[in-house]
Coordinates of C-alpha atoms in Angstrom, one line a residue:
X1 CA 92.5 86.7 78.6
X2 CA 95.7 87.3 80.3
X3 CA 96.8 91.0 80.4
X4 CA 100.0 91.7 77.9
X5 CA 103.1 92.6 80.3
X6 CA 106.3 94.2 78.7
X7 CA 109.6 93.6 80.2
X8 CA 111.9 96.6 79.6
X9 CA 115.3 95.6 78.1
X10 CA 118.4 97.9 77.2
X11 CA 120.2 98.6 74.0
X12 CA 123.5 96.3 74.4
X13 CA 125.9 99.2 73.0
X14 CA 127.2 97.0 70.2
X15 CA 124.4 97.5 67.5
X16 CA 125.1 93.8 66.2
X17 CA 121.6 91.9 67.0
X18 CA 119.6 91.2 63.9
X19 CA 116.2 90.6 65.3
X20 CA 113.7 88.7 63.0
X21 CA 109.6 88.4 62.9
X22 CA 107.6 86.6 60.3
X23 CA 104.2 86.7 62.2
X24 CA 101.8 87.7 65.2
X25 CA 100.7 85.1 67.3
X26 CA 97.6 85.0 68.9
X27 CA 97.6 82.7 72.0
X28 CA 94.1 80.8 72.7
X29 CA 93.2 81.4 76.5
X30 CA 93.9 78.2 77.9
X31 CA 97.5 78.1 76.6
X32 CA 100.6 80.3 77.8
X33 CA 102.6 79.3 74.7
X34 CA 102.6 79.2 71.1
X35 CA 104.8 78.0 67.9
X36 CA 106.0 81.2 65.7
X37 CA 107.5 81.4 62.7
X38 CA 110.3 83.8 63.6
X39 CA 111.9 83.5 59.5
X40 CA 112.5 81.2 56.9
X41 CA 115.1 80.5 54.1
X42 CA 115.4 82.6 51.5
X43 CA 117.0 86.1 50.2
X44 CA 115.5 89.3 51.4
X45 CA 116.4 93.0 51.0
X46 CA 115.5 95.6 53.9
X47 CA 116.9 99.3 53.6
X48 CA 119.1 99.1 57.0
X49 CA 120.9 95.9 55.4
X50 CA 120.4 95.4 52.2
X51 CA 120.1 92.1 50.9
X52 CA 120.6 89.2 53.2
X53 CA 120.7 85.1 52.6
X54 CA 119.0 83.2 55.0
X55 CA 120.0 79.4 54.6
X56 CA 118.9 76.7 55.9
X57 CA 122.5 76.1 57.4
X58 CA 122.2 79.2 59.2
X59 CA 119.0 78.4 60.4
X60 CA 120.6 75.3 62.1
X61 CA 123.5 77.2 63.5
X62 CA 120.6 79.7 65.3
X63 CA 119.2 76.8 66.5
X64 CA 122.4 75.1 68.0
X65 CA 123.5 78.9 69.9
X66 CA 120.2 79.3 71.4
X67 CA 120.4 75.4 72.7
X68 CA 124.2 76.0 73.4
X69 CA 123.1 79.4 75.3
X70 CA 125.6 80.8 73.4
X71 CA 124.8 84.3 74.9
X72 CA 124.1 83.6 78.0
X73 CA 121.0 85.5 78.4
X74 CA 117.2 84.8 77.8
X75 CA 116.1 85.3 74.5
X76 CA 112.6 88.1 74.3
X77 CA 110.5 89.6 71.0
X78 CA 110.8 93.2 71.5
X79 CA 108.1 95.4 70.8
X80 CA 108.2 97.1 67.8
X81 CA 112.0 96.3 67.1
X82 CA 112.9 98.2 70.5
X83 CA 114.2 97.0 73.1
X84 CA 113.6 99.8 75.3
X85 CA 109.7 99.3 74.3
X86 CA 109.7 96.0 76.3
X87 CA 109.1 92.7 75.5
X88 CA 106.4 90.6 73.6
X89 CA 107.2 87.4 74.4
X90 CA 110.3 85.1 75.7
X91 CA 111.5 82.6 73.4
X92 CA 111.5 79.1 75.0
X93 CA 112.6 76.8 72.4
X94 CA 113.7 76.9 68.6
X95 CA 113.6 74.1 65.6
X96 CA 114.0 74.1 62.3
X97 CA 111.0 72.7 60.3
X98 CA 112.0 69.3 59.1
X99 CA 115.2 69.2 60.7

């Protein structure tokens, strides 16, 4: 099995990434990528935001920025929710289940 490498990233200053994890993956050891479900539709409550909609309209939209590279970086998992802990894994591609 491939050894786990973190890639350090920095805080960007602004405070305004939501960053969003449904699930581990496990990778088998003849692969180098895997399909995650990152989140789903839905409401939710967590104590920094309260409660949140996720739509299935704003699920599309996520998909079109990361196409559109509307950043203008790479996209990484951080460990643990911090992006000074490094990254889990680089995300390569997004879709939306059915759409």
């Amino acid at each position: 099995m491939q050894k786990p490498r973190h890639i350090l990233l920095s805080d960007d200053g602004h405070g305004k990434r939501v960053r969003l994890l449904a699930g581990v993956a496990s990778i088998p050891d003849d692969k180098r990528t895997s399909w995650v479900t990152l989140t789903r539709e839905g409401s939710f409550t967590d104590p920094r935001y309260g409660r949140f909609e996720i739509t299935r309209d704003m699920l599309l939209a996520m998909v079109r920025n990361f196409d559109t590279k509307v950043l203008g970086v790479d996209i990484f998992l951080d460990v643990n929710h911090r992006p000074g802990d490094g990254a889990a894994a680089k995300i390569l591609k997004l879709s939306v289940e059915g759409g």
